[in-house]
Amino acid sequence: MTAPTLAVLALTVAVAAFVQGSSGLGFALIVAPVAGILDPHLVPVFVLASMIPLNLYVAWRERASLDLRGAGWITGARLAATPAGLAVLWMVPERGLGMFVGVSTVLAAVVSLAAPAFTPGRAAYVGAGAVTGLTETATGVGGPPLALVYQHRPPAELRSTVAACFLVGEVASLALLFGTGKAQPTELGQAALLLPAIAAGAWLSRLVHHRLDARRMRLFVLVFALVSGLVLMLGA
């Protein structure tokens, strides 16, 4: 990893950690397209590994608001769908991964922006978990389905539940990727290099997460994801 790439990634993950620590989503939507533009080999392992310490912190910080019932259904479906995400990685040629990440990011942002309000039930939890398992394992991006399910719940419940679901799923996805040879230990080292940037963003989110306008933050994340995804598609 070159010094300019490392610097851009450090700034990106710091901003993304602040955004997700404050609003409950956004890390992968911000980091995955930028990482794909800089170096497609960073997707999905770098994104998945970078999110683990952040989600561990957020889930613990707001553990009192965790929706255990919803998290259980989402996690079960997410784990069941993880092999499908691995299958996508096997089927998509390496030169097409940037396009796949870009398309996935744009679709996720558009669906999140356009979806109407609804009251989630068991089917919504299972559906969100399944889609997350597929897309997050393949691209590192899995937040929008969970954001849709919890978008009208209290912000603390969204942050804690999404973080807990992500945490379990990321560990499962990485275990499967390493177990099948689609990931290498050196990729974890790349994520470890940026732990200070992640910690800085998470610490800043702790100072302001009770005061930020979550709706405006969500809109910013989705517009950024839309633009980044389009840039990645055009450059693929």
mmCIF file of C-alpha atoms in Angstrom:
data_model
loop_
_atom_site.group_PDB
_atom_site.id
_atom_site.type_symbol
_atom_site.label_atom_id
_atom_site.label_comp_id
_atom_site.label_asym_id
_atom_site.label_seq_id
_atom_site.Cartn_x
_atom_site.Cartn_y
_atom_site.Cartn_z
ATOM 1 C CA MET A 1 0.000 0.000 0.000
ATOM 2 C CA THR A 2 1.531 3.329 -1.072
ATOM 3 C CA ALA A 3 1.727 6.331 1.239
ATOM 4 C CA PRO A 4 -0.866 8.382 -0.735
ATOM 5 C CA THR A 5 -3.280 5.426 -0.734
ATOM 6 C CA LEU A 6 -2.765 4.958 2.996
ATOM 7 C CA ALA A 7 -3.386 8.660 3.655
ATOM 8 C CA VAL A 8 -6.609 8.726 1.629
ATOM 9 C CA LEU A 9 -7.841 5.552 3.292
ATOM 10 C CA ALA A 10 -6.999 6.877 6.757
ATOM 11 C CA LEU A 11 -9.048 10.016 6.166
ATOM 12 C CA THR A 12 -11.868 7.987 4.620
ATOM 13 C CA VAL A 13 -12.154 5.460 7.436
ATOM 14 C CA ALA A 14 -11.934 8.188 10.087
ATOM 15 C CA VAL A 15 -14.849 10.042 8.503
ATOM 16 C CA ALA A 16 -16.748 6.788 7.983
ATOM 17 C CA ALA A 17 -16.215 5.688 11.587
ATOM 18 C CA PHE A 18 -17.494 9.056 12.782
ATOM 19 C CA VAL A 19 -20.550 8.823 10.530
ATOM 20 C CA GLN A 20 -21.458 5.277 11.522
ATOM 21 C CA GLY A 21 -20.718 5.851 15.189
ATOM 22 C CA SER A 22 -23.055 8.843 15.078
ATOM 23 C CA SER A 23 -25.877 7.656 12.813
ATOM 24 C CA GLY A 24 -25.676 3.858 12.884
ATOM 25 C CA LEU A 25 -24.756 3.303 9.241
ATOM 26 C CA GLY A 26 -22.452 4.538 6.537
ATOM 27 C CA PHE A 27 -19.030 2.995 7.102
ATOM 28 C CA ALA A 28 -19.084 0.507 4.249
ATOM 29 C CA LEU A 29 -21.073 2.801 1.960
ATOM 30 C CA ILE A 30 -18.312 5.390 2.317
ATOM 31 C CA VAL A 31 -15.245 3.137 2.466
ATOM 32 C CA ALA A 32 -16.082 0.382 -0.057
ATOM 33 C CA PRO A 33 -16.362 2.566 -3.194
ATOM 34 C CA VAL A 34 -13.298 4.623 -2.223
ATOM 35 C CA ALA A 35 -11.309 1.443 -1.546
ATOM 36 C CA GLY A 36 -12.534 -0.003 -4.837
ATOM 37 C CA ILE A 37 -11.322 3.072 -6.716
ATOM 38 C CA LEU A 38 -7.905 3.041 -4.999
ATOM 39 C CA ASP A 39 -7.317 -0.721 -5.102
ATOM 40 C CA PRO A 40 -10.016 -3.333 -5.875
ATOM 41 C CA HIS A 41 -8.036 -5.904 -3.865
ATOM 42 C CA LEU A 42 -9.103 -4.058 -0.693
ATOM 43 C CA VAL A 43 -12.703 -5.239 -1.189
ATOM 44 C CA PRO A 44 -14.241 -6.947 0.717
ATOM 45 C CA VAL A 45 -11.690 -8.132 3.318
ATOM 46 C CA PHE A 46 -10.256 -4.725 4.219
ATOM 47 C CA VAL A 47 -13.750 -3.244 4.635
ATOM 48 C CA LEU A 48 -15.039 -6.163 6.720
ATOM 49 C CA ALA A 49 -11.983 -6.252 8.988
ATOM 50 C CA SER A 50 -12.006 -2.479 9.516
ATOM 51 C CA MET A 51 -15.614 -2.551 10.685
ATOM 52 C CA ILE A 52 -15.117 -5.133 13.447
ATOM 53 C CA PRO A 53 -13.531 -2.861 16.116
ATOM 54 C CA LEU A 54 -15.940 -0.037 15.277
ATOM 55 C CA ASN A 55 -19.047 -2.197 15.582
ATOM 56 C CA LEU A 56 -17.746 -3.845 18.741
ATOM 57 C CA TYR A 57 -17.369 -0.402 20.288
ATOM 58 C CA VAL A 58 -20.788 0.909 19.167
ATOM 59 C CA ALA A 59 -22.632 -2.267 20.209
ATOM 60 C CA TRP A 60 -21.068 -2.089 23.685
ATOM 61 C CA ARG A 61 -21.584 1.680 24.035
ATOM 62 C CA GLU A 62 -25.323 1.414 23.344
ATOM 63 C CA ARG A 63 -25.984 -2.135 24.533
ATOM 64 C CA ALA A 64 -28.949 -1.034 26.648
ATOM 65 C CA SER A 65 -30.919 -0.211 23.480
ATOM 66 C CA LEU A 66 -30.229 -3.469 21.612
ATOM 67 C CA ASP A 67 -33.271 -5.107 19.961
ATOM 68 C CA LEU A 68 -32.518 -8.742 20.784
ATOM 69 C CA ARG A 69 -35.520 -10.193 18.925
ATOM 70 C CA GLY A 70 -34.801 -8.368 15.678
ATOM 71 C CA ALA A 71 -31.062 -8.995 15.958
ATOM 72 C CA GLY A 72 -31.685 -12.721 16.382
ATOM 73 C CA TRP A 73 -33.793 -13.062 13.221
ATOM 74 C CA ILE A 74 -31.444 -10.848 11.195
ATOM 75 C CA THR A 75 -28.319 -12.677 12.323
ATOM 76 C CA GLY A 76 -29.765 -16.121 11.609
ATOM 77 C CA ALA A 77 -30.737 -15.138 8.066
ATOM 78 C CA ARG A 78 -27.492 -13.272 7.544
ATOM 79 C CA LEU A 79 -25.381 -16.304 8.488
ATOM 80 C CA ALA A 80 -27.461 -18.563 6.251
ATOM 81 C CA ALA A 81 -26.895 -16.251 3.267
ATOM 82 C CA THR A 82 -23.147 -15.803 3.796
ATOM 83 C CA PRO A 83 -22.151 -18.691 1.455
ATOM 84 C CA ALA A 84 -24.165 -17.051 -1.332
ATOM 85 C CA GLY A 85 -22.009 -13.944 -0.994
ATOM 86 C CA LEU A 86 -18.914 -16.105 -1.293
ATOM 87 C CA ALA A 87 -20.372 -17.708 -4.437
ATOM 88 C CA VAL A 88 -20.746 -14.236 -5.963
ATOM 89 C CA LEU A 89 -17.046 -13.570 -5.353
ATOM 90 C CA TRP A 90 -16.145 -16.821 -7.086
ATOM 91 C CA MET A 91 -18.337 -16.012 -10.084
ATOM 92 C CA VAL A 92 -17.363 -12.366 -10.607
ATOM 93 C CA PRO A 93 -13.991 -12.036 -12.392
ATOM 94 C CA GLU A 94 -11.421 -9.870 -10.621
ATOM 95 C CA ARG A 95 -11.557 -7.178 -13.298
ATOM 96 C CA GLY A 96 -15.332 -6.951 -12.827
ATOM 97 C CA LEU A 97 -15.279 -6.565 -9.054
ATOM 98 C CA GLY A 98 -15.084 -2.758 -9.220
ATOM 99 C CA MET A 99 -18.180 -2.626 -11.404
ATOM 100 C CA PHE A 100 -19.992 -5.066 -9.114
ATOM 101 C CA VAL A 101 -19.173 -3.018 -6.009
ATOM 102 C CA GLY A 102 -20.223 0.187 -7.782
ATOM 103 C CA VAL A 103 -23.545 -1.236 -8.954
ATOM 104 C CA SER A 104 -24.260 -2.738 -5.533
ATOM 105 C CA THR A 105 -23.498 0.558 -3.817
ATOM 106 C CA VAL A 106 -25.682 2.605 -6.176
ATOM 107 C CA LEU A 107 -28.603 0.165 -5.905
ATOM 108 C CA ALA A 108 -28.348 0.133 -2.120
ATOM 109 C CA ALA A 109 -28.371 3.926 -1.961
ATOM 110 C CA VAL A 110 -31.302 4.276 -4.383
ATOM 111 C CA VAL A 111 -33.416 1.698 -2.542
ATOM 112 C CA SER A 112 -32.638 3.346 0.794
ATOM 113 C CA LEU A 113 -33.593 6.785 -0.520
ATOM 114 C CA ALA A 114 -36.805 5.634 -2.222
ATOM 115 C CA ALA A 115 -38.229 3.053 0.191
ATOM 116 C CA PRO A 116 -41.397 4.129 2.049
ATOM 117 C CA ALA A 117 -41.818 3.913 5.807
ATOM 118 C CA PHE A 118 -43.054 0.597 7.194
ATOM 119 C CA THR A 119 -43.316 -1.346 10.445
ATOM 120 C CA PRO A 120 -40.872 -4.267 10.407
ATOM 121 C CA GLY A 121 -41.920 -7.803 11.292
ATOM 122 C CA ARG A 122 -40.292 -11.216 11.139
ATOM 123 C CA ALA A 123 -40.298 -11.280 7.330
ATOM 124 C CA ALA A 124 -38.568 -7.895 7.161
ATOM 125 C CA TYR A 125 -35.891 -8.997 9.638
ATOM 126 C CA VAL A 126 -35.222 -12.230 7.748
ATOM 127 C CA GLY A 127 -35.190 -10.485 4.357
ATOM 128 C CA ALA A 128 -32.800 -7.780 5.567
ATOM 129 C CA GLY A 129 -30.506 -10.383 7.108
ATOM 130 C CA ALA A 130 -30.425 -12.485 3.939
ATOM 131 C CA VAL A 131 -29.653 -9.553 1.648
ATOM 132 C CA THR A 132 -26.995 -8.300 4.065
ATOM 133 C CA GLY A 133 -25.328 -11.714 4.164
ATOM 134 C CA LEU A 134 -25.140 -11.793 0.394
ATOM 135 C CA THR A 135 -23.958 -8.252 -0.304
ATOM 136 C CA GLU A 136 -21.681 -7.731 2.684
ATOM 137 C CA THR A 137 -19.725 -10.937 2.122
ATOM 138 C CA ALA A 138 -19.280 -10.117 -1.574
ATOM 139 C CA THR A 139 -18.623 -6.372 -1.394
ATOM 140 C CA GLY A 140 -18.374 -5.277 2.252
ATOM 141 C CA VAL A 141 -21.587 -3.217 1.849
ATOM 142 C CA GLY A 142 -24.535 -4.482 3.862
ATOM 143 C CA GLY A 143 -25.962 -1.587 5.847
ATOM 144 C CA PRO A 144 -28.883 -0.319 3.735
ATOM 145 C CA PRO A 145 -31.242 -3.306 4.337
ATOM 146 C CA LEU A 146 -30.736 -2.993 8.083
ATOM 147 C CA ALA A 147 -31.107 0.785 7.929
ATOM 148 C CA LEU A 148 -34.429 0.336 6.133
ATOM 149 C CA VAL A 149 -35.717 -1.983 8.854
ATOM 150 C CA TYR A 150 -34.712 0.333 11.708
ATOM 151 C CA GLN A 151 -34.972 3.742 10.046
ATOM 152 C CA HIS A 152 -38.023 4.745 12.105
ATOM 153 C CA ARG A 153 -36.831 3.291 15.408
ATOM 154 C CA PRO A 154 -35.005 5.319 18.091
ATOM 155 C CA PRO A 155 -31.469 6.191 16.940
ATOM 156 C CA ALA A 156 -29.812 4.320 19.822
ATOM 157 C CA GLU A 157 -31.733 1.155 18.925
ATOM 158 C CA LEU A 158 -30.675 1.456 15.286
ATOM 159 C CA ARG A 159 -27.020 2.031 16.177
ATOM 160 C CA SER A 160 -26.747 -0.783 18.708
ATOM 161 C CA THR A 161 -28.718 -3.414 16.773
ATOM 162 C CA VAL A 162 -27.096 -2.744 13.412
ATOM 163 C CA ALA A 163 -23.646 -2.804 15.050
ATOM 164 C CA ALA A 164 -24.345 -6.116 16.804
ATOM 165 C CA CYS A 165 -25.678 -7.733 13.617
ATOM 166 C CA PHE A 166 -22.725 -6.463 11.622
ATOM 167 C CA LEU A 167 -20.238 -7.689 14.208
ATOM 168 C CA VAL A 168 -21.415 -11.299 14.107
ATOM 169 C CA GLY A 169 -21.791 -11.262 10.343
ATOM 170 C CA GLU A 170 -18.376 -9.747 9.659
ATOM 171 C CA VAL A 171 -16.625 -12.398 11.741
ATOM 172 C CA ALA A 172 -18.577 -15.134 9.917
ATOM 173 C CA SER A 173 -17.838 -13.663 6.476
ATOM 174 C CA LEU A 174 -14.127 -13.313 7.205
ATOM 175 C CA ALA A 175 -13.934 -16.846 8.582
ATOM 176 C CA LEU A 176 -15.528 -18.196 5.408
ATOM 177 C CA LEU A 177 -13.330 -16.052 3.138
ATOM 178 C CA PHE A 178 -10.161 -17.189 4.900
ATOM 179 C CA GLY A 179 -11.322 -20.799 5.071
ATOM 180 C CA THR A 180 -11.864 -20.917 1.304
ATOM 181 C CA GLY A 181 -8.699 -19.066 0.335
ATOM 182 C CA LYS A 182 -10.417 -15.868 -0.816
ATOM 183 C CA ALA A 183 -8.618 -13.808 1.844
ATOM 184 C CA GLN A 184 -5.005 -13.592 3.030
ATOM 185 C CA PRO A 185 -3.566 -12.633 6.452
ATOM 186 C CA THR A 186 -1.758 -9.642 4.918
ATOM 187 C CA GLU A 187 -5.156 -8.067 4.228
ATOM 188 C CA LEU A 188 -5.826 -7.957 7.973
ATOM 189 C CA GLY A 189 -2.570 -6.079 8.377
ATOM 190 C CA GLN A 190 -3.826 -3.372 6.047
ATOM 191 C CA ALA A 191 -6.866 -2.878 8.253
ATOM 192 C CA ALA A 192 -4.718 -2.907 11.398
ATOM 193 C CA LEU A 193 -2.654 -0.015 10.014
ATOM 194 C CA LEU A 194 -5.767 2.148 10.091
ATOM 195 C CA LEU A 195 -6.941 1.296 13.618
ATOM 196 C CA PRO A 196 -5.861 4.767 14.913
ATOM 197 C CA ALA A 197 -8.014 6.461 12.255
ATOM 198 C CA ILE A 198 -10.987 4.244 13.131
ATOM 199 C CA ALA A 199 -10.497 4.961 16.825
ATOM 200 C CA ALA A 200 -10.360 8.709 16.183
ATOM 201 C CA GLY A 201 -13.621 8.679 14.235
ATOM 202 C CA ALA A 202 -15.340 6.506 16.847
ATOM 203 C CA TRP A 203 -14.149 8.775 19.673
ATOM 204 C CA LEU A 204 -15.454 11.871 17.922
ATOM 205 C CA SER A 205 -18.825 10.175 17.360
ATOM 206 C CA ARG A 206 -19.088 9.574 21.117
ATOM 207 C CA LEU A 207 -18.960 13.300 21.698
ATOM 208 C CA VAL A 208 -21.790 14.225 19.333
ATOM 209 C CA HIS A 209 -23.983 11.191 18.583
ATOM 210 C CA HIS A 210 -26.767 12.379 20.900
ATOM 211 C CA ARG A 211 -26.962 15.773 19.208
ATOM 212 C CA LEU A 212 -26.603 15.088 15.477
ATOM 213 C CA ASP A 213 -29.585 15.120 13.132
ATOM 214 C CA ALA A 214 -29.630 11.431 12.165
ATOM 215 C CA ARG A 215 -31.894 11.996 9.146
ATOM 216 C CA ARG A 216 -29.575 14.557 7.580
ATOM 217 C CA MET A 217 -26.571 12.369 8.293
ATOM 218 C CA ARG A 218 -28.306 9.406 6.649
ATOM 219 C CA LEU A 219 -29.092 11.523 3.565
ATOM 220 C CA PHE A 220 -25.462 12.661 3.343
ATOM 221 C CA VAL A 221 -24.212 9.072 3.526
ATOM 222 C CA LEU A 222 -26.596 7.848 0.839
ATOM 223 C CA VAL A 223 -25.815 10.707 -1.565
ATOM 224 C CA PHE A 224 -22.090 10.171 -1.033
ATOM 225 C CA ALA A 225 -22.537 6.444 -1.683
ATOM 226 C CA LEU A 226 -24.505 7.172 -4.846
ATOM 227 C CA VAL A 227 -21.822 9.481 -6.237
ATOM 228 C CA SER A 228 -18.935 7.195 -5.225
ATOM 229 C CA GLY A 229 -20.645 4.162 -6.711
ATOM 230 C CA LEU A 230 -21.188 5.967 -9.998
ATOM 231 C CA VAL A 231 -17.530 7.035 -10.115
ATOM 232 C CA LEU A 232 -16.460 3.445 -9.471
ATOM 233 C CA MET A 233 -18.753 2.171 -12.231
ATOM 234 C CA LEU A 234 -17.462 4.715 -14.737
ATOM 235 C CA GLY A 235 -13.859 3.888 -13.932
ATOM 236 C CA ALA A 236 -14.319 0.103 -14.012
#
